[in-house]
Coordinates of C-alpha atoms and ligand atoms in Angstrom, one line a residue:
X1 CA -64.9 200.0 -65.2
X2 CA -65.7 199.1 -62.0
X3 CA -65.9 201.4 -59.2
X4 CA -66.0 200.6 -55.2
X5 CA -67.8 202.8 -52.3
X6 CA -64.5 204.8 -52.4
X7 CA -64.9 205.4 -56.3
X8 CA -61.8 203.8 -57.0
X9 CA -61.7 201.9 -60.3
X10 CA -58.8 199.7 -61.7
X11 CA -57.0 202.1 -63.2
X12 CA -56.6 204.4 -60.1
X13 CA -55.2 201.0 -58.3
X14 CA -52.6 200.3 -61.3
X15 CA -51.4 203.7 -60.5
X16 CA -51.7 203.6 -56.8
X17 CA -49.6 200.5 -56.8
X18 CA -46.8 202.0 -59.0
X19 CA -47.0 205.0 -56.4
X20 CA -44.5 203.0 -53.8
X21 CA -43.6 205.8 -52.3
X22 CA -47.1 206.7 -51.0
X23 CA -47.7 203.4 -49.7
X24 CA -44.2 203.1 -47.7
X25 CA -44.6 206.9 -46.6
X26 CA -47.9 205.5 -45.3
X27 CA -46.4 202.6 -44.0
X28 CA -43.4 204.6 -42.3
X29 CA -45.5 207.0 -40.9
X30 CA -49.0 207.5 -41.1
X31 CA -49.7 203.6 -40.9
X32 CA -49.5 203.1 -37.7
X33 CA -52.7 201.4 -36.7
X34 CA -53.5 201.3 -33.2
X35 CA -56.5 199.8 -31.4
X36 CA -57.1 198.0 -28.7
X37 CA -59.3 198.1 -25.2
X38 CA -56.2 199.4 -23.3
X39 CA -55.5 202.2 -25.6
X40 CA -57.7 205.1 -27.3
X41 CA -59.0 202.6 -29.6
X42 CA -59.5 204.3 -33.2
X43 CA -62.0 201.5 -35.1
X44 CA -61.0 199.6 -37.7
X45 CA -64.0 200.1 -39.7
X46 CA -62.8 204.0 -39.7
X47 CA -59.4 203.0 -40.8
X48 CA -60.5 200.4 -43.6
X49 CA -62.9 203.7 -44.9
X50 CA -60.0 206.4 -44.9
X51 CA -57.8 204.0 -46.8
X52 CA -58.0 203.2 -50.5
X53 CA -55.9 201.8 -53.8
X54 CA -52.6 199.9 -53.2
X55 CA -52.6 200.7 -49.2
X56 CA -56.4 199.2 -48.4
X57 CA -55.1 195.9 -50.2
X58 CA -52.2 195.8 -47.7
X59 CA -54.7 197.2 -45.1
X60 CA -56.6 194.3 -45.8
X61 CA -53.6 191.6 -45.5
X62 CA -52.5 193.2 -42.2
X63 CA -56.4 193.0 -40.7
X64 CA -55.9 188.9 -41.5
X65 CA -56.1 186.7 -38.2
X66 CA -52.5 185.5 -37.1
X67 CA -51.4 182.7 -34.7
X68 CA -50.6 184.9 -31.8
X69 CA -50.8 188.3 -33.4
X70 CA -46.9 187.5 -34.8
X71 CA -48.6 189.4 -37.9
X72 CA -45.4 187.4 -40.2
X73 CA -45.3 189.3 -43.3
X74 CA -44.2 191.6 -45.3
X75 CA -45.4 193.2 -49.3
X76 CA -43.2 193.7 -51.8
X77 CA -45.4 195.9 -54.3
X78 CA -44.7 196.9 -58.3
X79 CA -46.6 198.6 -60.7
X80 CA -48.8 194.9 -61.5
X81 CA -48.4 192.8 -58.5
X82 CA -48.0 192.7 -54.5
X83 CA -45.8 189.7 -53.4
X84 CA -46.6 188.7 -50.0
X85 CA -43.3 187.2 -48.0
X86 CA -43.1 185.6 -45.1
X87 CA -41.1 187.0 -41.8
X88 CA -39.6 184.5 -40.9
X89 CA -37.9 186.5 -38.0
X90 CA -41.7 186.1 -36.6
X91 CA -42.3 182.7 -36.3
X92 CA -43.6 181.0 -33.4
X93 CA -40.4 178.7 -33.0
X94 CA -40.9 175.9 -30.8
X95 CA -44.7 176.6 -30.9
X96 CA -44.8 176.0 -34.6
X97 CA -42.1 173.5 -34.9
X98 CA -43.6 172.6 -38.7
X99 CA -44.4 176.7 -39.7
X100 CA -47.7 175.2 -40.4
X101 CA -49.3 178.1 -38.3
X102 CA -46.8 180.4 -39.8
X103 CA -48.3 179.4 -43.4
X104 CA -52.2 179.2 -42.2
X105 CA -51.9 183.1 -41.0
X106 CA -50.4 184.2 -44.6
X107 CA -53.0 182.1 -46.4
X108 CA -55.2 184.4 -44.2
X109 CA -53.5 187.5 -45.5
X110 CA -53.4 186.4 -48.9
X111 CA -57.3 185.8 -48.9
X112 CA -58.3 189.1 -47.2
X113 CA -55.9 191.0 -50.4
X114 CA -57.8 188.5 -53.3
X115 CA -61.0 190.0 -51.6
X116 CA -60.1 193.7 -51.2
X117 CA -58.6 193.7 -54.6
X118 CA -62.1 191.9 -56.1
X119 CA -64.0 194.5 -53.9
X120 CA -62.5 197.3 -55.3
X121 CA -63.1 196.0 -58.6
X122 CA -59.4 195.0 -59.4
X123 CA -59.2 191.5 -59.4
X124 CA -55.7 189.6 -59.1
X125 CA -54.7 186.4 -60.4
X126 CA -53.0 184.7 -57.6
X127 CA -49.9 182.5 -58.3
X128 CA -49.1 180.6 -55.1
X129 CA -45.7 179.8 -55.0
X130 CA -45.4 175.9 -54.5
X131 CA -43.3 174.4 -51.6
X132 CA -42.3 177.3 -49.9
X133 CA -40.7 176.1 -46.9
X134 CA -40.8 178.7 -45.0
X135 CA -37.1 179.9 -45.1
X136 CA -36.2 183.4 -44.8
X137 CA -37.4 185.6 -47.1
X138 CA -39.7 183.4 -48.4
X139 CA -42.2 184.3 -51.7
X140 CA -45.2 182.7 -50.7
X141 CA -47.4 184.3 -53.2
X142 CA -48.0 186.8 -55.7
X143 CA -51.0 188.9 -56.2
X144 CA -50.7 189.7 -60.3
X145 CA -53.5 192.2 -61.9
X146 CA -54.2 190.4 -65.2
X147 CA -56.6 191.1 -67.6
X148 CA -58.1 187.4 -67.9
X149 CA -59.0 187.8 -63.8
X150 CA -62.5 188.5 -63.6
X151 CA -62.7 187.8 -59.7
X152 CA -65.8 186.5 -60.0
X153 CA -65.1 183.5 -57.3
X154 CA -63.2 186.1 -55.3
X155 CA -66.1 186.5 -52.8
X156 CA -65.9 190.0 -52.9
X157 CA -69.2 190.3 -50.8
X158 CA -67.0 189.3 -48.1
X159 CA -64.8 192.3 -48.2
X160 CA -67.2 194.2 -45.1
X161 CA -66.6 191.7 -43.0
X162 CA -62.8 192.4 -43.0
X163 CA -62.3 195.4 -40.4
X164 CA -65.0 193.3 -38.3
X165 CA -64.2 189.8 -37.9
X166 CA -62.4 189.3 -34.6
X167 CA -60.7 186.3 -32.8
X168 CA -63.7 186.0 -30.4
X169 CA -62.3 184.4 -26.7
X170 CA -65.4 185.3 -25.0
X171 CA -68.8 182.9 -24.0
X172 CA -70.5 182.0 -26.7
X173 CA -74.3 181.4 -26.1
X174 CA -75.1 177.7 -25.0
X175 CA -78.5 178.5 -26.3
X176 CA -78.1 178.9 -29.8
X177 CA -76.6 175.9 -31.9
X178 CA -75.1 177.1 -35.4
X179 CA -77.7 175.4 -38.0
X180 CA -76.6 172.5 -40.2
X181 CA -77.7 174.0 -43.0
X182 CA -74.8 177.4 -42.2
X183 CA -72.4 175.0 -41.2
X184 CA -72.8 173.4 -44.6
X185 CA -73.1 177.0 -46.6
X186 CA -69.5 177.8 -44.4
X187 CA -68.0 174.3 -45.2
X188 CA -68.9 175.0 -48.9
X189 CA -66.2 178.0 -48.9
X190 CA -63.3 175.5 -48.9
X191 CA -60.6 175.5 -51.2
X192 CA -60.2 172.2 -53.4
X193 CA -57.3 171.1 -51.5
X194 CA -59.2 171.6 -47.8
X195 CA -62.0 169.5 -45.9
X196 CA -63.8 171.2 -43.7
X197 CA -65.1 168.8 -40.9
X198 CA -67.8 170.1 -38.2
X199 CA -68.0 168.3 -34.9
X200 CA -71.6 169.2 -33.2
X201 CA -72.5 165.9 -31.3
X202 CA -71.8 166.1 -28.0
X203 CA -69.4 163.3 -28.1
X204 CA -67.4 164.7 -30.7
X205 CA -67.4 167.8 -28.9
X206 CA -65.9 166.5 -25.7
X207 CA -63.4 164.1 -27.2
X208 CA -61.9 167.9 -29.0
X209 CA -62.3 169.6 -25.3
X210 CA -60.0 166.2 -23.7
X211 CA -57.6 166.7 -26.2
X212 CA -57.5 170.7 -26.1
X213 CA -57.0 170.6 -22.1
X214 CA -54.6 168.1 -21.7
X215 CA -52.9 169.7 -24.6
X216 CA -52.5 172.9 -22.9
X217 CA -51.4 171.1 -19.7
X218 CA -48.6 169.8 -22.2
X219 CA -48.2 172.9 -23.7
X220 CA -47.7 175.0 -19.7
X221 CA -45.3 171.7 -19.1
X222 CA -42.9 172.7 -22.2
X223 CA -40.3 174.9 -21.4
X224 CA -39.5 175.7 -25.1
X225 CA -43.0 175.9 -26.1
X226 CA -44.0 178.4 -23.4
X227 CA -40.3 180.2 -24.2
X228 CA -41.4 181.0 -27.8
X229 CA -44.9 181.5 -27.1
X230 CA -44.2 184.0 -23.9
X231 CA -41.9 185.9 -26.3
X232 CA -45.3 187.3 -28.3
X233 CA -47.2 188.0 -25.1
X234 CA -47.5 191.9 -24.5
X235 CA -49.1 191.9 -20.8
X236 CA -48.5 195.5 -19.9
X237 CA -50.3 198.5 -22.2
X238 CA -46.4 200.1 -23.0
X239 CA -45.6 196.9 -24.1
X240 CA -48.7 196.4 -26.2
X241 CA -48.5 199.6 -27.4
X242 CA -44.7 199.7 -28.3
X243 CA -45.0 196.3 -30.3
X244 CA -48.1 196.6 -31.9
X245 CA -48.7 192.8 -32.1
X246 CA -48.9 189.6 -29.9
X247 CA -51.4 188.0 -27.4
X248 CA -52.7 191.0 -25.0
X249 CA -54.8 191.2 -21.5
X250 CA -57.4 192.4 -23.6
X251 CA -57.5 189.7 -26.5
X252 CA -58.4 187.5 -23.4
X253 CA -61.8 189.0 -23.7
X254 CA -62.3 188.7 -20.3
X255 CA -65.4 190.6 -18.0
X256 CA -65.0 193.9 -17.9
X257 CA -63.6 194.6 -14.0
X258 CA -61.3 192.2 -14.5
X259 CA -59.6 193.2 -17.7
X260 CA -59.6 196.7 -16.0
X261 CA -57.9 195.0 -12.7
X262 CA -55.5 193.2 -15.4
X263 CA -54.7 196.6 -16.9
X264 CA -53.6 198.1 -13.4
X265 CA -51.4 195.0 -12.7
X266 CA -50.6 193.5 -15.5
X267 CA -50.1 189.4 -15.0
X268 CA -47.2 187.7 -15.2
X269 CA -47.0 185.2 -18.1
X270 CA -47.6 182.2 -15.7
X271 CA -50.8 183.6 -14.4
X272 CA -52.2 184.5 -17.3
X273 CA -51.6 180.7 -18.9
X274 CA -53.2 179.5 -15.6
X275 CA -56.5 182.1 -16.3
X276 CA -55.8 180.3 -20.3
X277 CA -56.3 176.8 -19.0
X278 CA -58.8 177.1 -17.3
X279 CA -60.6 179.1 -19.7
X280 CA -59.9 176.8 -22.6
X281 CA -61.9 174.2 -20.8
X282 CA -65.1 176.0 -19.3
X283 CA -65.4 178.8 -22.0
X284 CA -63.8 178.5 -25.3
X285 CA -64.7 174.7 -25.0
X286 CA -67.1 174.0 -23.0
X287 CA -69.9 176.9 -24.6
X288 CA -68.6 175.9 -27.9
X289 CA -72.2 174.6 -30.1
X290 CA -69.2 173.2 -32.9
X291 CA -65.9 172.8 -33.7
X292 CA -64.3 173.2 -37.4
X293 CA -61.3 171.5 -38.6
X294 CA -59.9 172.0 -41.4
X295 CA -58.0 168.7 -43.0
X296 CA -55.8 168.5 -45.8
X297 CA -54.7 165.4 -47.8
X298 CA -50.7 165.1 -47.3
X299 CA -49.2 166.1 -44.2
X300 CA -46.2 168.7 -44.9
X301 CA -47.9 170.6 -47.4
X302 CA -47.1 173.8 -47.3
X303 CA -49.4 175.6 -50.1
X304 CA -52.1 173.3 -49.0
X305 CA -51.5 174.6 -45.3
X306 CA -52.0 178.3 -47.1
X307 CA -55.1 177.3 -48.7
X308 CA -56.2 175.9 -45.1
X309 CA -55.9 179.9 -44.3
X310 CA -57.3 181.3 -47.0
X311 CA -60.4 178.9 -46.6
X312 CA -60.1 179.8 -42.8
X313 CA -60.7 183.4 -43.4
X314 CA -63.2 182.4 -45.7
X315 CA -65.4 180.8 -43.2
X316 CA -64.3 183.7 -40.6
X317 CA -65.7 186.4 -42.5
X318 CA -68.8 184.6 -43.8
X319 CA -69.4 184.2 -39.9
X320 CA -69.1 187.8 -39.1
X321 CA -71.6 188.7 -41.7
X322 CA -74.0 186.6 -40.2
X323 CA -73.3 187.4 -36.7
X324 CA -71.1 184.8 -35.7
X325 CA -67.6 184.3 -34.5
X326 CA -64.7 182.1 -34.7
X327 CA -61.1 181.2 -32.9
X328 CA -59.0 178.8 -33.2
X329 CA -58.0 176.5 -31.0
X330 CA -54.9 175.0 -31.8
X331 CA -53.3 173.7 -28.7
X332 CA -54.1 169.6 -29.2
X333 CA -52.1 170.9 -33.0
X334 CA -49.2 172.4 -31.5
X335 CA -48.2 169.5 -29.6
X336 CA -49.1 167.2 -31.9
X337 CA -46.5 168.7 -34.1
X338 CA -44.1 169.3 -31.4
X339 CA -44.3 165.7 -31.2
X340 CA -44.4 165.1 -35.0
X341 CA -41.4 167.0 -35.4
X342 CA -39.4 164.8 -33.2
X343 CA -39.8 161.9 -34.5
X344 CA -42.6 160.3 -32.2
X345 CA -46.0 160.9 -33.1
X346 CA -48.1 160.2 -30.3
X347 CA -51.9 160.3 -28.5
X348 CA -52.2 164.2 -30.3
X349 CA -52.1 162.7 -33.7
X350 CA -54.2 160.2 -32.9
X351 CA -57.0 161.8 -31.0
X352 CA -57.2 164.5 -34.3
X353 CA -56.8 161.9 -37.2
X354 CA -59.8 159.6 -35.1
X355 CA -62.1 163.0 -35.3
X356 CA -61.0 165.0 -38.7
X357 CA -60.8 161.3 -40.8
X358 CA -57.8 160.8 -43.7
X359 CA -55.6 163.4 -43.7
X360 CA -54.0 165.8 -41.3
X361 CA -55.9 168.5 -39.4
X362 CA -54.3 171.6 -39.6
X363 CA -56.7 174.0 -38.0
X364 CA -59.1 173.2 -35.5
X365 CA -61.4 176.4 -34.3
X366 CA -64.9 176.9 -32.5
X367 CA -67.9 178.8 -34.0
X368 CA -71.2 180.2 -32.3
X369 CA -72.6 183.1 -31.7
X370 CA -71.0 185.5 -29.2
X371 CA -72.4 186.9 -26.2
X372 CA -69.2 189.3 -25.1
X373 CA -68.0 192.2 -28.0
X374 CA -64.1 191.0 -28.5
X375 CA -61.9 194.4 -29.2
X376 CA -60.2 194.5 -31.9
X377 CA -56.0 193.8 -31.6
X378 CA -53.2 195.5 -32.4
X379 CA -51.9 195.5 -35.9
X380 CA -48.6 197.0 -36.9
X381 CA -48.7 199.0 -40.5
X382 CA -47.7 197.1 -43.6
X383 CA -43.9 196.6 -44.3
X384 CA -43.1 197.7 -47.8
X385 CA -40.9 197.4 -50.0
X386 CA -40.5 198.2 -54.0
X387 CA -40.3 194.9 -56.2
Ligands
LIG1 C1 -53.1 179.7 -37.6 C2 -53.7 180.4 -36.4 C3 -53.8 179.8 -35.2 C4 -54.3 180.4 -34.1 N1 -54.4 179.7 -32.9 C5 -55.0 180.3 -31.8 C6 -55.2 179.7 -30.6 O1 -54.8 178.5 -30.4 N2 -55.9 180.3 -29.6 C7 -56.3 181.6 -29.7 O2 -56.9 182.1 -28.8 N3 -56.2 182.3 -30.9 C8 -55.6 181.7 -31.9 N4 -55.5 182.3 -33.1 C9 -56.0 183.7 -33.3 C10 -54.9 184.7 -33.2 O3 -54.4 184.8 -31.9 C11 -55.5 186.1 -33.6 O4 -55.8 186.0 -34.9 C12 -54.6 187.3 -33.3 O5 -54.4 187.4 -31.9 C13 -55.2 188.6 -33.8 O6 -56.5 188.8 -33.3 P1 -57.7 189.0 -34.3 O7 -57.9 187.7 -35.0 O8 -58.9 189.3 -33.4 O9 -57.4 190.1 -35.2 C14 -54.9 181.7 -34.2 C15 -54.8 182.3 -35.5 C16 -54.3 181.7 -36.6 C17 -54.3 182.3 -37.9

């Protein structure tokens, strides 16, 4: 039986998951994780060590990546599986007309679990549940422990890179292109139902940063879109520390005197989309070596959308052990959906099918190596409740 570096085998799990009541106590009170720049940040790395069994598989779910820090899920957890449902009370509304982001972030939660569980040498079998359409209280998947899972494509190795890997909005170094040959071991992690495509030719490059500015100049135009968007920004500390979740001064990643200015007086929602504009074009794009897009075949599949996450938070944590970072960059998406979704697809769809090929791109992010440390965000503990 195998053990992991907290000595916990599969038997100790099968018990820890029947012991509901120690996860939701942990959950209700303990499990409050808090960390960020603004706050007494307690590391990640410290929490993922002082947690094992049931609670660091839901540890790990709640450390995935998730569009704006909405963190939308929730476990329901018996004695032989953890079902992961999605909240659909935090959805992105307007900004995720489709829930395609909505189902991207719990494909990232469902991967981190696969690779905790795997770590700890308690592999799952994972039953997706097929066509979820995002309604309220919807299954999206179940984590089962079966005796015929021997995790051995789980990519357990992973599993240190989970209470690492950040969204990284900082420069990335202009000096140091990611190498073909990584970009091809990444694009390897895909799940069958994903292509990854890498844009690294300076042409390619700026066609993504056109779209991805005048995007966001659609995006700040939008009066719904910025409605549902705004309601997930936390621009004050009490408000980042009261919610636990959404798009912080911090998360900007910005120089240090002027998150500490930010932090004194805390900027309005407009101001901090004008500081997002501007950065989206001379730092997230424009020190960007490459862009990934991840493409699936049919548009309006929602478990191919989930394995879009999982192979997202494949290639995230494959980054972080090698020293890079990633973050999305989903703007040129979100309109194009917004426009999908109303019946007129337009110049969005367009520009993305022209650089990601046949099929729809359903993540776009940029990859390099960082040259600012990104903090770590907020996370809110696990919502539990007994299957
Ligand atoms: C589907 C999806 C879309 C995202 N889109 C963006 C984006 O457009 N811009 C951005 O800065 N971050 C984006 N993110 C990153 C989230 O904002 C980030 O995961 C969240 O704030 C938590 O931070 P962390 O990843 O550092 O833990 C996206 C994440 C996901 C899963």
């Amino acid at each position: 039986m195998k053990n992991d570096e907290s000595g916990m085998t599969r038997r100790d799990f099968v018990k820890g998951a029947a012991g509901v009541t120690a996860v939701a106590a942990v959950a209700g009170v303990g499990g409050v994780i808090v960390w960020d720049r603004t706050t007494q940040p307690e590391d990640p790395v410290d929490v993922w060590n002082a947690t094992v069994g049931t609670d660091r598989i839901l540890l790990a779910a709640t450390m995935a990546p998730s569009s704006h820090n909405t963190q939308p899920w929730r476990f329901r957890v018996g004695s032989q599986q953890i079902e992961i449902i999605a909240d659909t009370d935090r959805t992105m509304g307007k900004a995720d007309p489709r829930l395609r982001e909505l189902h991207l972030s719990l494909g990232c939660a469902l991967e981190n679990a696969v690779i905790a569980a795997a770590a700890a040498g308690t592999p799952v079998a994972v039953e997706q549940v097929p066509g979820s359409t995002g309604s309220p209280d919807t299954h999206v998947a179940t984590l089962r422990f079966s005796a015929e899972a021997d995790g051995a494509d789980a990519n357990a190795d992973l599993a240190p890179a989970i209470p690492k890997r950040r969204t990284n909005r900082g420069p990335f170094d202009e000096e140091r292109p990611v190498a073909a040959d990584t970009l091809a071991t990444l694009g390897a992690l895909a799940s069958d139902a994903v292509r990854v495509v890498w844009l690294t030719d300076a042409d390619a490059r700026a066609r993504f940063t056109d779209l991805s500015v005048k995007a966001t100049e659609a995006h700040i135009a939008d009066t719904e879109v910025q409605r549902d968007s705004h309601r997930w920004y936390r621009m004050s500390r009490s408000d980042a520390e009261k919610y636990r979740d959404g798009i912080t001064v911090s998360g900007a990643n910005l120089p240090w005197a002027i998150s500490l200015l930010m932090g004194l007086l805390p900027p309005t929602p407009d101001s901090f989309d004008a500081g997002w504009a501007k950065a989206t074009n001379d730092t997230h794009c424009g020190t960007a070596p490459a862009f990934g897009m991840l493409v699936v075949e049919n548009a309006g599949d929602t478990s191919a959308w989930v394995e879009a996450g999982r192979t997202y938070e494949r290639i995230q944590l494959a980054a972080a052990m090698d020293g890079m970072s990633t973050h999305p960059i989903s703007q040129a998406l979100t309109i194009r959906d917004r426009e999908v979704a109303a019946g007129s697809p337009g110049a969005f769809a367009g520009g993305l099918t022209e650089l990601g090929g046949a099929g729809e791109v359903v993540l776009a992010f940029r990859i390099g190596y960082p040259t600012r440390e990104q903090p770590p965000s907020m996370r809110r503990a696990p919502v539990v409740a007994r299957a």
